[in-house]
XYZ file of N, CA and C in Angstrom:
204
model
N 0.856 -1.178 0.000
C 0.000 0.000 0.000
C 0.891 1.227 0.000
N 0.479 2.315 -1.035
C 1.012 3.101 -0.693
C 0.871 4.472 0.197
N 1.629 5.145 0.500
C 0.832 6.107 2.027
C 0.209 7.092 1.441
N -0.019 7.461 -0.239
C -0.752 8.447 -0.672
C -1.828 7.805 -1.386
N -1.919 6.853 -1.441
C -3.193 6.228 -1.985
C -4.474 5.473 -0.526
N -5.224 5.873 -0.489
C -6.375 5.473 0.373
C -6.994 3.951 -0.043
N -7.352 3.571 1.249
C -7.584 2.278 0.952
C -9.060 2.353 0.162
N -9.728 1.508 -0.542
C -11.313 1.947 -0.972
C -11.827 0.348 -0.871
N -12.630 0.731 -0.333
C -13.525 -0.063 -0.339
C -14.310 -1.010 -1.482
N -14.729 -2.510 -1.206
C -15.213 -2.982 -2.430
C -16.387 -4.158 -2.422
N -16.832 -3.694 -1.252
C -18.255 -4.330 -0.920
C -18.802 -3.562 -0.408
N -20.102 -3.544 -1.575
C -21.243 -2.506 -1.577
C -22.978 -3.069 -1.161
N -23.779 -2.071 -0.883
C -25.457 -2.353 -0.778
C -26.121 -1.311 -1.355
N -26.803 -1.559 -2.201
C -27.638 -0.662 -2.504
C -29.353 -0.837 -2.824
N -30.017 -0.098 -2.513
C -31.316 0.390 -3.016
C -32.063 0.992 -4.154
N -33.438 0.637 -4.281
C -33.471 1.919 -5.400
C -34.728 1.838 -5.744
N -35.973 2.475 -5.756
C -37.160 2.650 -6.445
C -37.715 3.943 -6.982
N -38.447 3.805 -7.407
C -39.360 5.034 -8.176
C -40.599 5.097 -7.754
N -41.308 6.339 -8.120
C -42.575 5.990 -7.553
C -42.987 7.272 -8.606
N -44.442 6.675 -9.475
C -44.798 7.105 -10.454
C -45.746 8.160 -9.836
N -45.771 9.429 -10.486
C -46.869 10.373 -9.890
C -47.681 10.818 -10.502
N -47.574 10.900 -11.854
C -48.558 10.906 -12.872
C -48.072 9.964 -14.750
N -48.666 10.042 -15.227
C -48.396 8.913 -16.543
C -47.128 9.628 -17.143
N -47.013 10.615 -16.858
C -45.751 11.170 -17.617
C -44.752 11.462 -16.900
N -44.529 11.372 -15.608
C -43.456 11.701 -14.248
C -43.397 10.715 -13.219
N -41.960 10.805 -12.575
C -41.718 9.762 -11.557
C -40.568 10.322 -10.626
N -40.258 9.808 -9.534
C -39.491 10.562 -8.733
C -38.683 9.199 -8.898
N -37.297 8.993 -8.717
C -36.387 8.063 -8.491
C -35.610 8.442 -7.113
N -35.426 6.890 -6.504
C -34.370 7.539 -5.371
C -33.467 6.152 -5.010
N -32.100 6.289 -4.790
C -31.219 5.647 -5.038
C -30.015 5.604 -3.826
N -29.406 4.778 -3.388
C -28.861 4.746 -2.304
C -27.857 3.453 -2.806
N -26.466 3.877 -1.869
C -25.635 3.006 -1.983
C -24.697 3.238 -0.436
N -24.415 2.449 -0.447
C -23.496 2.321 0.948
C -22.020 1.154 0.665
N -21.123 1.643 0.725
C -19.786 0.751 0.986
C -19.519 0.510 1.939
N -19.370 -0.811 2.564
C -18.850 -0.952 4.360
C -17.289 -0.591 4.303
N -17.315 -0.410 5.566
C -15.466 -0.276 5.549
C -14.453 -1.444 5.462
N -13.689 -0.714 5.140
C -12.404 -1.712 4.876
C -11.047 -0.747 5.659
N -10.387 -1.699 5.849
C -9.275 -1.606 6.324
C -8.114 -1.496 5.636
N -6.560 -1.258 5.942
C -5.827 -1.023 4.978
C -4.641 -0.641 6.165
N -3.036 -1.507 6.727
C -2.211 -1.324 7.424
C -1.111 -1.130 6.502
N 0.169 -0.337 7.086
C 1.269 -1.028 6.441
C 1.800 -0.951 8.045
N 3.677 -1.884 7.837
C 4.124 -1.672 8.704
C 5.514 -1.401 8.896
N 5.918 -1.068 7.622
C 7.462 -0.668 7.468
C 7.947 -0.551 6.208
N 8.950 -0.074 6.206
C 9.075 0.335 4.198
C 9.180 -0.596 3.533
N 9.249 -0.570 2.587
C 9.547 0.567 1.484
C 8.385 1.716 1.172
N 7.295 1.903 2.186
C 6.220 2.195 0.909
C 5.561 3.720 2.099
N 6.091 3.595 3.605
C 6.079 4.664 4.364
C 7.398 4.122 5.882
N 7.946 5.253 6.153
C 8.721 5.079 7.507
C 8.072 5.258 8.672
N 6.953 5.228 8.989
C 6.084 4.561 10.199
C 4.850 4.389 10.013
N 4.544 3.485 11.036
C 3.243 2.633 10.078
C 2.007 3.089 10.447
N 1.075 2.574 9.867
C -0.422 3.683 9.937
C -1.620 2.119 9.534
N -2.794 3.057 9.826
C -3.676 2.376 9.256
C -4.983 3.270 8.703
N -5.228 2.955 7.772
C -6.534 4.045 6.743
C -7.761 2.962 7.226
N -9.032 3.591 7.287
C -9.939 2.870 6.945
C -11.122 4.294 6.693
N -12.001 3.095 5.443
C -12.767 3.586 5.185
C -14.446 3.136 4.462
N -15.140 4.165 4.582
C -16.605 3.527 4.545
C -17.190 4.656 3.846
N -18.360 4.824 3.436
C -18.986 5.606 2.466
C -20.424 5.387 2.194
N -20.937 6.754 1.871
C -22.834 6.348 1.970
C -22.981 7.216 0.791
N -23.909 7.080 -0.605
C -24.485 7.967 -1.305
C -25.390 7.322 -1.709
N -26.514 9.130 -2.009
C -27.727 8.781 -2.568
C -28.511 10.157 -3.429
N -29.501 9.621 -4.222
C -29.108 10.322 -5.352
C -31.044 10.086 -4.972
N -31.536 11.951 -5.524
C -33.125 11.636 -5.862
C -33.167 12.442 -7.671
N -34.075 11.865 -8.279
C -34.153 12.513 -9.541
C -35.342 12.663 -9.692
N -36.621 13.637 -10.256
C -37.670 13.644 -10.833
C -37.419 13.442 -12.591
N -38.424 12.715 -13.106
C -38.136 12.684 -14.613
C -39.579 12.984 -14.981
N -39.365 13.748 -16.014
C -40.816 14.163 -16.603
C -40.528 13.749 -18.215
N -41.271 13.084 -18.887
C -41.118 12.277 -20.082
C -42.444 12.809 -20.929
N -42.449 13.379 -22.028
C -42.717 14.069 -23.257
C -42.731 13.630 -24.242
């Protein structure tokens, strides 16, 4: 690992529905979550004292679509 690169995560959950409000529009809404992960080093070559990153992450997204 290197000490300028962050560890990322790579197991995800996500959600997601719509909900229609009239024949021509819909609201969308969308969700994702990454659990954390971990990430040590403990001696060089790659940093001169050792550390540990971790990290986790949540996004979510709403859209209205109107279709014409």
């Amino acid at each position: 690992m290197l000490a300028v690169i962050p560890s990322i995560p790579n197991t995800f959950g996500t959600l997601g529905f719509s909900y229609k409000l009239s024949p021509a529009s819909n609201i969308d809404f969308a969700w994702t979550h990454s659990f954390e992960e971990k990430m040590r080093t403990s001696s060089l070559p790659t940093t001169s004292a050792p550390f540990e990153v971790k990290h986790a992450q949540d996004s979510a997204s709403i859209a209205y679509v109107y279709q014409f």
